[in-house]
PDB file of C-alpha atoms and ligand atoms in Angstrom:
ATOM      1  CA  UNK A   1       0.000   0.000   0.000  1.00 76.00           C
ATOM      2  CA  UNK A   2       1.405   3.386  -0.921  1.00 87.00           C
ATOM      3  CA  UNK A   3       2.285   5.580   2.068  1.00 96.00           C
ATOM      4  CA  UNK A   4       1.827   2.676   4.496  1.00 97.00           C
ATOM      5  CA  UNK A   5       5.345   3.159   5.816  1.00 97.00           C
ATOM      6  CA  UNK A   6       4.795   6.930   6.126  1.00 98.00           C
ATOM      7  CA  UNK A   7       1.619   6.386   8.178  1.00 97.00           C
ATOM      8  CA  UNK A   8       3.131   3.637  10.315  1.00 97.00           C
ATOM      9  CA  UNK A   9       6.015   5.878  11.399  1.00 97.00           C
ATOM     10  CA  UNK A  10       3.751   8.698  12.653  1.00 98.00           C
ATOM     11  CA  UNK A  11       1.226   9.266  15.397  1.00 97.00           C
ATOM     12  CA  UNK A  12      -1.233  11.780  13.971  1.00 97.00           C
ATOM     13  CA  UNK A  13      -2.707  12.593  17.364  1.00 97.00           C
ATOM     14  CA  UNK A  14       0.698  14.074  18.221  1.00 98.00           C
ATOM     15  CA  UNK A  15       2.161  15.472  15.008  1.00 97.00           C
ATOM     16  CA  UNK A  16       0.633  18.112  12.724  1.00 97.00           C
ATOM     17  CA  UNK A  17       2.094  16.490   9.624  1.00 98.00           C
ATOM     18  CA  UNK A  18      -0.491  15.621   6.954  1.00 97.00           C
ATOM     19  CA  UNK A  19      -1.973  12.105   6.952  1.00 96.00           C
ATOM     20  CA  UNK A  20      -0.695   9.869   4.204  1.00 95.00           C
ATOM     21  CA  UNK A  21      -3.256   9.753   1.423  1.00 92.00           C
ATOM     22  CA  UNK A  22      -2.561   9.291  -2.257  1.00 91.00           C
ATOM     23  CA  UNK A  23      -3.757  12.463  -3.923  1.00 87.00           C
ATOM     24  CA  UNK A  24      -2.652  14.093  -7.125  1.00 81.00           C
ATOM     25  CA  UNK A  25      -1.052  17.534  -6.849  1.00 80.00           C
ATOM     26  CA  UNK A  26      -0.197  19.571  -9.911  1.00 85.00           C
ATOM     27  CA  UNK A  27       1.495  16.401 -11.155  1.00 90.00           C
ATOM     28  CA  UNK A  28       4.895  18.079 -10.930  1.00 96.00           C
ATOM     29  CA  UNK A  29       5.330  19.230  -7.316  1.00 97.00           C
ATOM     30  CA  UNK A  30       8.954  19.863  -6.333  1.00 98.00           C
ATOM     31  CA  UNK A  31      10.085  20.873  -2.855  1.00 98.00           C
ATOM     32  CA  UNK A  32      13.137  20.838  -0.636  1.00 98.00           C
ATOM     33  CA  UNK A  33      12.517  21.170   3.095  1.00 98.00           C
ATOM     34  CA  UNK A  34      15.088  22.133   5.702  1.00 98.00           C
ATOM     35  CA  UNK A  35      14.609  19.678   8.555  1.00 98.00           C
ATOM     36  CA  UNK A  36      16.274  20.343  11.900  1.00 98.00           C
ATOM     37  CA  UNK A  37      15.887  16.907  13.438  1.00 97.00           C
ATOM     38  CA  UNK A  38      18.736  15.190  15.312  1.00 93.00           C
ATOM     39  CA  UNK A  39      20.888  16.222  12.327  1.00 94.00           C
ATOM     40  CA  UNK A  40      20.072  19.155  10.057  1.00 98.00           C
ATOM     41  CA  UNK A  41      19.322  17.856   6.565  1.00 98.00           C
ATOM     42  CA  UNK A  42      17.445  18.804   3.424  1.00 98.00           C
ATOM     43  CA  UNK A  43      14.534  16.666   2.211  1.00 98.00           C
ATOM     44  CA  UNK A  44      14.121  16.578  -1.550  1.00 98.00           C
ATOM     45  CA  UNK A  45      10.559  15.717  -2.617  1.00 98.00           C
ATOM     46  CA  UNK A  46       9.311  15.005  -6.129  1.00 98.00           C
ATOM     47  CA  UNK A  47       5.711  14.177  -7.084  1.00 96.00           C
ATOM     48  CA  UNK A  48       5.804  10.884  -8.946  1.00 94.00           C
ATOM     49  CA  UNK A  49       2.786   8.569  -9.182  1.00 91.00           C
ATOM     50  CA  UNK A  50       0.555  10.438  -6.696  1.00 93.00           C
ATOM     51  CA  UNK A  51       3.112  10.558  -3.885  1.00 96.00           C
ATOM     52  CA  UNK A  52       6.254  12.533  -3.091  1.00 97.00           C
ATOM     53  CA  UNK A  53       9.302  10.364  -3.637  1.00 97.00           C
ATOM     54  CA  UNK A  54      11.740  11.554  -0.976  1.00 98.00           C
ATOM     55  CA  UNK A  55      15.483  11.777  -0.384  1.00 98.00           C
ATOM     56  CA  UNK A  56      17.287  13.131   2.697  1.00 98.00           C
ATOM     57  CA  UNK A  57      20.332  15.207   1.731  1.00 98.00           C
ATOM     58  CA  UNK A  58      22.737  15.679   4.680  1.00 98.00           C
ATOM     59  CA  UNK A  59      24.334  18.858   3.247  1.00 98.00           C
ATOM     60  CA  UNK A  60      22.744  21.876   1.590  1.00 98.00           C
ATOM     61  CA  UNK A  61      22.124  21.225  -2.140  1.00 98.00           C
ATOM     62  CA  UNK A  62      24.548  23.033  -4.457  1.00 97.00           C
ATOM     63  CA  UNK A  63      24.251  24.712  -7.854  1.00 96.00           C
ATOM     64  CA  UNK A  64      27.895  23.850  -8.609  1.00 97.00           C
ATOM     65  CA  UNK A  65      28.035  20.713 -10.811  1.00 97.00           C
ATOM     66  CA  UNK A  66      31.264  19.670  -9.045  1.00 97.00           C
ATOM     67  CA  UNK A  67      29.520  19.504  -5.670  1.00 98.00           C
ATOM     68  CA  UNK A  68      27.678  16.203  -5.609  1.00 98.00           C
ATOM     69  CA  UNK A  69      25.455  15.547  -2.606  1.00 98.00           C
ATOM     70  CA  UNK A  70      24.598  12.207  -1.066  1.00 97.00           C
ATOM     71  CA  UNK A  71      20.806  11.758  -1.173  1.00 98.00           C
ATOM     72  CA  UNK A  72      19.421   8.919   0.927  1.00 97.00           C
ATOM     73  CA  UNK A  73      16.056   7.634  -0.291  1.00 97.00           C
ATOM     74  CA  UNK A  74      13.417   7.708   2.448  1.00 97.00           C
ATOM     75  CA  UNK A  75       9.760   6.719   2.660  1.00 97.00           C
ATOM     76  CA  UNK A  76       7.266   8.241   0.191  1.00 98.00           C
ATOM     77  CA  UNK A  77       5.376  11.244   1.567  1.00 98.00           C
ATOM     78  CA  UNK A  78       1.874  12.522   0.675  1.00 97.00           C
ATOM     79  CA  UNK A  79       1.746  15.337  -1.892  1.00 96.00           C
ATOM     80  CA  UNK A  80       0.360  17.710   0.792  1.00 95.00           C
ATOM     81  CA  UNK A  81       3.648  17.394   2.653  1.00 98.00           C
ATOM     82  CA  UNK A  82       5.341  19.761   0.183  1.00 97.00           C
ATOM     83  CA  UNK A  83       3.741  22.751   1.912  1.00 96.00           C
ATOM     84  CA  UNK A  84       4.131  21.458   5.483  1.00 98.00           C
ATOM     85  CA  UNK A  85       6.048  23.698   7.848  1.00 98.00           C
ATOM     86  CA  UNK A  86       6.157  23.359  11.603  1.00 98.00           C
ATOM     87  CA  UNK A  87       7.613  21.570  14.571  1.00 98.00           C
ATOM     88  CA  UNK A  88       7.403  17.797  14.896  1.00 98.00           C
ATOM     89  CA  UNK A  89       7.099  17.235  18.666  1.00 98.00           C
ATOM     90  CA  UNK A  90       9.864  15.805  20.827  1.00 97.00           C
ATOM     91  CA  UNK A  91       9.767  12.025  20.952  1.00 96.00           C
ATOM     92  CA  UNK A  92       7.973  11.703  17.597  1.00 97.00           C
ATOM     93  CA  UNK A  93       9.517  10.429  14.368  1.00 97.00           C
ATOM     94  CA  UNK A  94      11.658  13.196  12.820  1.00 97.00           C
ATOM     95  CA  UNK A  95      11.246  15.476  15.853  1.00 98.00           C
ATOM     96  CA  UNK A  96      12.365  19.015  15.047  1.00 98.00           C
ATOM     97  CA  UNK A  97      11.515  21.939  12.844  1.00 98.00           C
ATOM     98  CA  UNK A  98      10.585  21.646   9.155  1.00 98.00           C
ATOM     99  CA  UNK A  99      10.569  24.668   6.887  1.00 98.00           C
ATOM    100  CA  UNK A 100      10.633  25.310   3.185  1.00 98.00           C
ATOM    101  CA  UNK A 101      14.068  25.669   1.579  1.00 98.00           C
ATOM    102  CA  UNK A 102      12.857  25.652  -2.030  1.00 98.00           C
ATOM    103  CA  UNK A 103       9.650  24.952  -3.938  1.00 98.00           C
ATOM    104  CA  UNK A 104       8.269  24.885  -7.453  1.00 98.00           C
ATOM    105  CA  UNK A 105       7.780  22.318 -10.173  1.00 98.00           C
ATOM    106  CA  UNK A 106       9.933  19.854 -12.081  1.00 98.00           C
ATOM    107  CA  UNK A 107       9.913  17.661 -15.152  1.00 97.00           C
ATOM    108  CA  UNK A 108      11.686  14.402 -15.832  1.00 97.00           C
ATOM    109  CA  UNK A 109      13.815  15.002 -18.933  1.00 96.00           C
ATOM    110  CA  UNK A 110      15.281  11.514 -19.067  1.00 97.00           C
ATOM    111  CA  UNK A 111      14.686   8.420 -16.993  1.00 95.00           C
ATOM    112  CA  UNK A 112      16.818   5.295 -16.849  1.00 94.00           C
ATOM    113  CA  UNK A 113      16.556   2.537 -14.269  1.00 89.00           C
ATOM    114  CA  UNK A 114      18.810   4.192 -11.713  1.00 93.00           C
ATOM    115  CA  UNK A 115      19.176   7.682 -13.126  1.00 97.00           C
ATOM    116  CA  UNK A 116      16.814  10.631 -13.473  1.00 97.00           C
ATOM    117  CA  UNK A 117      17.608  13.855 -15.289  1.00 97.00           C
ATOM    118  CA  UNK A 118      15.333  16.559 -13.923  1.00 98.00           C
ATOM    119  CA  UNK A 119      14.506  20.057 -15.036  1.00 98.00           C
ATOM    120  CA  UNK A 120      13.811  21.949 -11.817  1.00 98.00           C
ATOM    121  CA  UNK A 121      11.873  25.191 -11.712  1.00 98.00           C
ATOM    122  CA  UNK A 122      12.427  26.334  -8.127  1.00 98.00           C
ATOM    123  CA  UNK A 123      13.285  29.623  -6.518  1.00 98.00           C
ATOM    124  CA  UNK A 124      16.775  28.472  -5.541  1.00 98.00           C
ATOM    125  CA  UNK A 125      17.404  25.531  -7.853  1.00 98.00           C
ATOM    126  CA  UNK A 126      16.820  26.098 -11.551  1.00 97.00           C
ATOM    127  CA  UNK A 127      17.811  24.022 -14.564  1.00 97.00           C
ATOM    128  CA  UNK A 128      18.935  20.451 -15.030  1.00 98.00           C
ATOM    129  CA  UNK A 129      19.820  18.248 -12.075  1.00 98.00           C
ATOM    130  CA  UNK A 130      20.841  14.604 -11.891  1.00 98.00           C
ATOM    131  CA  UNK A 131      19.645  11.991  -9.400  1.00 98.00           C
ATOM    132  CA  UNK A 132      21.612   8.783  -9.722  1.00 97.00           C
ATOM    133  CA  UNK A 133      21.468   5.658  -7.591  1.00 97.00           C
ATOM    134  CA  UNK A 134      25.062   4.847  -6.636  1.00 95.00           C
ATOM    135  CA  UNK A 135      24.364   2.191  -3.972  1.00 88.00           C
ATOM    136  CA  UNK A 136      27.357   3.437  -1.933  1.00 89.00           C
ATOM    137  CA  UNK A 137      28.293   0.857   0.687  1.00 92.00           C
ATOM    138  CA  UNK A 138      26.003  -1.630  -1.055  1.00 93.00           C
ATOM    139  CA  UNK A 139      22.932   0.300   0.104  1.00 95.00           C
ATOM    140  CA  UNK A 140      20.324   0.766  -2.656  1.00 95.00           C
ATOM    141  CA  UNK A 141      18.937   3.786  -0.775  1.00 97.00           C
ATOM    142  CA  UNK A 142      22.068   5.790  -1.571  1.00 97.00           C
ATOM    143  CA  UNK A 143      21.822   8.225  -4.495  1.00 97.00           C
ATOM    144  CA  UNK A 144      23.742  11.331  -5.571  1.00 98.00           C
ATOM    145  CA  UNK A 145      22.062  14.649  -6.394  1.00 98.00           C
ATOM    146  CA  UNK A 146      23.869  17.366  -8.329  1.00 98.00           C
ATOM    147  CA  UNK A 147      23.554  20.092 -10.936  1.00 98.00           C
ATOM    148  CA  UNK A 148      24.104  18.826 -14.473  1.00 97.00           C
ATOM    149  CA  UNK A 149      27.022  20.392 -16.302  1.00 95.00           C
ATOM    150  CA  UNK A 150      25.997  22.826 -19.028  1.00 83.00           C
ATOM    151  CA  UNK A 151      26.412  21.348 -22.480  1.00 75.00           C
ATOM    152  CA  UNK A 152      29.017  23.035 -24.636  1.00 58.00           C
TER     153      UNK A 152
HETATM  154 MN1   MN B 201      13.693  14.713   7.124  1.00 79.92          MN
END
């Protein structure tokens, strides 16, 4: 069931995060959220198939193609999550403050099994970005996220 893991991890009588329901957004929702949980990280979210596919990026995303960021795939989130801001209470999953770092839309320019080329239309990130599954340390959840080099 989509979003089952998302719902299982949260107690909605305690957290203000949206309940996990599959619901279409604009079809191309893009967001990055700054999340001050036990470690500050940046959550990349892309609307694909009625949910937000999600990756936790431990360091601030960069617009320099040479600066490649680890992006650890996490559980799918509901589309409504893209506009969530607030404090997840102490003791709850992901406890800490969530606020918007970037938002907008995106398109998939090219998709291979373990590689997505995205065109991002955000306020901070604009242009082509690459998401590639590297499986660092043998972990399939490990991807890299970086700005695509401009073509000559
Ligand atoms: Mn997070």
